[in-house]
Amino acid sequence: MTHRSALGIVVGVSLAAATALTAPPTAAQGLAGPYLAAEHAARRGDIAEASRLFARVLARDPGNVELMEQTMLHQVAAGQIAQAVAVARKLEEVEPGHHLGVLVLSADAMRNADYAGAHDRLQTGGPNGGPFVGPIMQAWAAFGMGDLDGARALLAELEEKGAGGPVGKILTSQHLGLIEAANGDDAAAGTALAAAADASNRGGSSRLIRQRAGVLARTGARTEALDLVEERLSLTLADRRLEMLAERLEAGETPAPQITTGEQGAAEALFAVSGYVSRGNNRLIGLAYARLAAYLHPGLVEAQLLIADILSQDEQFGLAIEAYARIPEAAPEKLDAEIGRAQALEDAGELEEGLTVLRELVAAHPASIEPHTALGDMLRQAMRYEEAAEAYDGAVGLIETPENRHWVLYYQRGITFERSKQWPKAEADFRKALELEPDQPLVLNYLGYSWVEMGENLA
């Protein structure tokens, strides 16, 4: 039984656990009811309850491999790594080299700096045998052992075989660059990270941009590093980590490598793959990988934020709210986490509580566009258009020189003006949005239909 991710980069028996079994286990009698309860919890996305129930069924049928897969996957997704490791050890006895068990046991070994043990376990998969992330983790295990040539060879083999397709090319080059940077060879790191950027859309993720900028700064190309960061910032309304990096570069600081240990590198690989996988229909796998990433590297706050986001997408709002709240106060992601927490509260039916969180954020961060915009979005969705317009006023008021990336703010505010029967203001905002982003279809559609409804500018 094989289950592929939407991107085709995760393969192997381990992923069969993401698909509900077609029939209850038969190795032991009287398990149909408890099993169906566990499966029902899994189908509705209640991961913690599914984990508890599958473990209960497994205790009564301890030799059932499929139950071990389901139990282990849900335990990892629920953040119960120690329990999952215990199941993985039992699975290793029954089915040595099982892909999911190998990933869990290898992550546990690397967490305890047993790089040789992790390397040997991951060897059972190989580039074409288990989840795509396995060989990258194995390369980091080799790095942890001091075997740099072995790490490079593993990544070269992965690239040569084209494993993972375009995404595989990006991640293979990126991790070669991170290994070279961790080894102190920033020149080689820059070449590999540039290859990852070239294979990516718009130069890659914000995280890849930060990694490249750090390498450029360490090789003396500080101006180029700053240009790279500012170019990405010009395409987004806000990115606190990039903004902080720009401030550091302008102040003459030189960022240290993001990744310095084998377990941190393995966590980086798991986090990257979790981000790709969770965008499709395999959020359970994505959540499990994100949990393993956070287990390997507790300081990887972006993985913690992704965990909260996935839980929210799966409508596990209580768990999501708790996960957002656990993001450290000093982390650059805290603002995003609080906005996510507010949205989860609203999705859970607690609109006023969500609005309270956002209003407190606006008060605490009056010079940041994000909380103003998030407040406007929530009020607009609640059809409280006049209040929403006031919130968007706060965001627009922070723009010194409007750029094309700001078109969406004028568009959103224009909608609230139109809905609150302030057409002259709405039309002005729609025209401003088109001035910044000509031929933007959303704006053209809204403005055009508004004119038709009013019988104006029909030509």
mmCIF file of N, CA and C in Angstrom, residues 338 341-343 345-346 350-362 371 374-382 384 387-388 391:
data_model
loop_
_atom_site.group_PDB
_atom_site.id
_atom_site.type_symbol
_atom_site.label_atom_id
_atom_site.label_comp_id
_atom_site.label_asym_id
_atom_site.label_seq_id
_atom_site.Cartn_x
_atom_site.Cartn_y
_atom_site.Cartn_z
ATOM 1 N N GLU A 338 0.216 35.604 16.776
ATOM 2 C CA GLU A 338 -0.946 36.231 17.411
ATOM 3 C C GLU A 338 -2.055 36.497 16.399
ATOM 4 N N ARG A 341 -3.591 33.186 15.924
ATOM 5 C CA ARG A 341 -4.431 32.854 17.090
ATOM 6 C C ARG A 341 -5.764 33.580 17.017
ATOM 7 N N ALA A 342 -5.731 34.839 16.619
ATOM 8 C CA ALA A 342 -6.966 35.607 16.481
ATOM 9 C C ALA A 342 -7.881 34.981 15.432
ATOM 10 N N GLN A 343 -7.301 34.567 14.299
ATOM 11 C CA GLN A 343 -8.102 33.946 13.249
ATOM 12 C C GLN A 343 -8.686 32.616 13.709
ATOM 13 N N LEU A 345 -9.439 31.837 16.770
ATOM 14 C CA LEU A 345 -10.541 32.170 17.676
ATOM 15 C C LEU A 345 -11.799 32.518 16.887
ATOM 16 N N GLU A 346 -11.634 33.308 15.831
ATOM 17 C CA GLU A 346 -12.788 33.691 15.007
ATOM 18 C C GLU A 346 -13.377 32.455 14.327
ATOM 19 N N GLU A 350 -15.476 32.468 18.110
ATOM 20 C CA GLU A 350 -15.201 33.467 19.151
ATOM 21 C C GLU A 350 -14.738 34.766 18.485
ATOM 22 N N LEU A 351 -15.636 35.378 17.709
ATOM 23 C CA LEU A 351 -15.282 36.561 16.935
ATOM 24 C C LEU A 351 -14.769 37.689 17.809
ATOM 25 N N GLU A 352 -15.489 38.027 18.848
ATOM 26 C CA GLU A 352 -15.094 39.170 19.678
ATOM 27 C C GLU A 352 -13.750 38.945 20.346
ATOM 28 N N GLU A 353 -13.485 37.686 20.749
ATOM 29 C CA GLU A 353 -12.179 37.384 21.343
ATOM 30 C C GLU A 353 -11.071 37.568 20.312
ATOM 31 N N GLY A 354 -11.347 37.137 19.079
ATOM 32 C CA GLY A 354 -10.361 37.328 18.020
ATOM 33 C C GLY A 354 -10.107 38.791 17.734
ATOM 34 N N LEU A 355 -11.179 39.581 17.691
ATOM 35 C CA LEU A 355 -11.029 41.015 17.453
ATOM 36 C C LEU A 355 -10.264 41.681 18.590
ATOM 37 N N THR A 356 -10.493 41.207 19.807
ATOM 38 C CA THR A 356 -9.767 41.769 20.950
ATOM 39 C C THR A 356 -8.276 41.543 20.814
ATOM 40 N N VAL A 357 -7.898 40.327 20.394
ATOM 41 C CA VAL A 357 -6.473 40.022 20.187
ATOM 42 C C VAL A 357 -5.878 40.969 19.154
ATOM 43 N N LEU A 358 -6.594 41.187 18.056
ATOM 44 C CA LEU A 358 -6.071 42.045 16.988
ATOM 45 C C LEU A 358 -6.006 43.503 17.418
ATOM 46 N N ARG A 359 -7.000 43.961 18.140
ATOM 47 C CA ARG A 359 -6.957 45.362 18.620
ATOM 48 C C ARG A 359 -5.798 45.572 19.579
ATOM 49 N N GLU A 360 -5.509 44.563 20.398
ATOM 50 C CA GLU A 360 -4.352 44.655 21.297
ATOM 51 C C GLU A 360 -3.053 44.669 20.499
ATOM 52 N N LEU A 361 -3.012 43.909 19.398
ATOM 53 C CA LEU A 361 -1.828 43.925 18.546
ATOM 54 C C LEU A 361 -1.634 45.282 17.882
ATOM 55 N N VAL A 362 -2.731 45.881 17.426
ATOM 56 C CA VAL A 362 -2.645 47.212 16.813
ATOM 57 C C VAL A 362 -2.096 48.214 17.822
ATOM 58 N N PRO A 371 -0.980 44.002 11.723
ATOM 59 C CA PRO A 371 -2.152 43.930 12.608
ATOM 60 C C PRO A 371 -3.305 44.797 12.145
ATOM 61 N N ALA A 374 -4.899 42.765 9.344
ATOM 62 C CA ALA A 374 -5.605 41.589 9.869
ATOM 63 C C ALA A 374 -6.912 41.995 10.540
ATOM 64 N N LEU A 375 -6.893 43.108 11.263
ATOM 65 C CA LEU A 375 -8.120 43.592 11.899
ATOM 66 C C LEU A 375 -9.142 43.990 10.839
ATOM 67 N N GLY A 376 -8.683 44.691 9.809
ATOM 68 C CA GLY A 376 -9.587 45.062 8.728
ATOM 69 C C GLY A 376 -10.176 43.844 8.040
ATOM 70 N N ASP A 377 -9.341 42.819 7.798
ATOM 71 C CA ASP A 377 -9.813 41.597 7.143
ATOM 72 C C ASP A 377 -10.906 40.920 7.975
ATOM 73 N N MET A 378 -10.664 40.816 9.274
ATOM 74 C CA MET A 378 -11.635 40.116 10.119
ATOM 75 C C MET A 378 -12.952 40.879 10.204
ATOM 76 N N LEU A 379 -12.871 42.185 10.313
ATOM 77 C CA LEU A 379 -14.085 42.995 10.356
ATOM 78 C C LEU A 379 -14.818 42.948 9.014
ATOM 79 N N ARG A 380 -14.069 42.939 7.923
ATOM 80 C CA ARG A 380 -14.697 42.849 6.594
ATOM 81 C C ARG A 380 -15.417 41.517 6.427
ATOM 82 N N GLN A 381 -14.773 40.430 6.868
ATOM 83 C CA GLN A 381 -15.411 39.118 6.776
ATOM 84 C C GLN A 381 -16.665 39.042 7.643
ATOM 85 N N ALA A 382 -16.674 39.820 8.731
ATOM 86 C CA ALA A 382 -17.847 39.856 9.604
ATOM 87 C C ALA A 382 -18.888 40.865 9.105
ATOM 88 N N ARG A 384 -18.706 44.033 8.925
ATOM 89 C CA ARG A 384 -18.704 45.274 9.707
ATOM 90 C C ARG A 384 -17.831 46.263 8.942
ATOM 91 N N GLU A 387 -16.250 49.750 10.297
ATOM 92 C CA GLU A 387 -15.134 49.494 11.214
ATOM 93 C C GLU A 387 -13.924 48.969 10.440
ATOM 94 N N ALA A 388 -14.195 48.112 9.454
ATOM 95 C CA ALA A 388 -13.096 47.565 8.650
ATOM 96 C C ALA A 388 -12.367 48.677 7.913
ATOM 97 N N ALA A 391 -9.951 50.338 10.113
ATOM 98 C CA ALA A 391 -8.749 49.528 10.342
ATOM 99 C C ALA A 391 -7.803 49.620 9.143
#
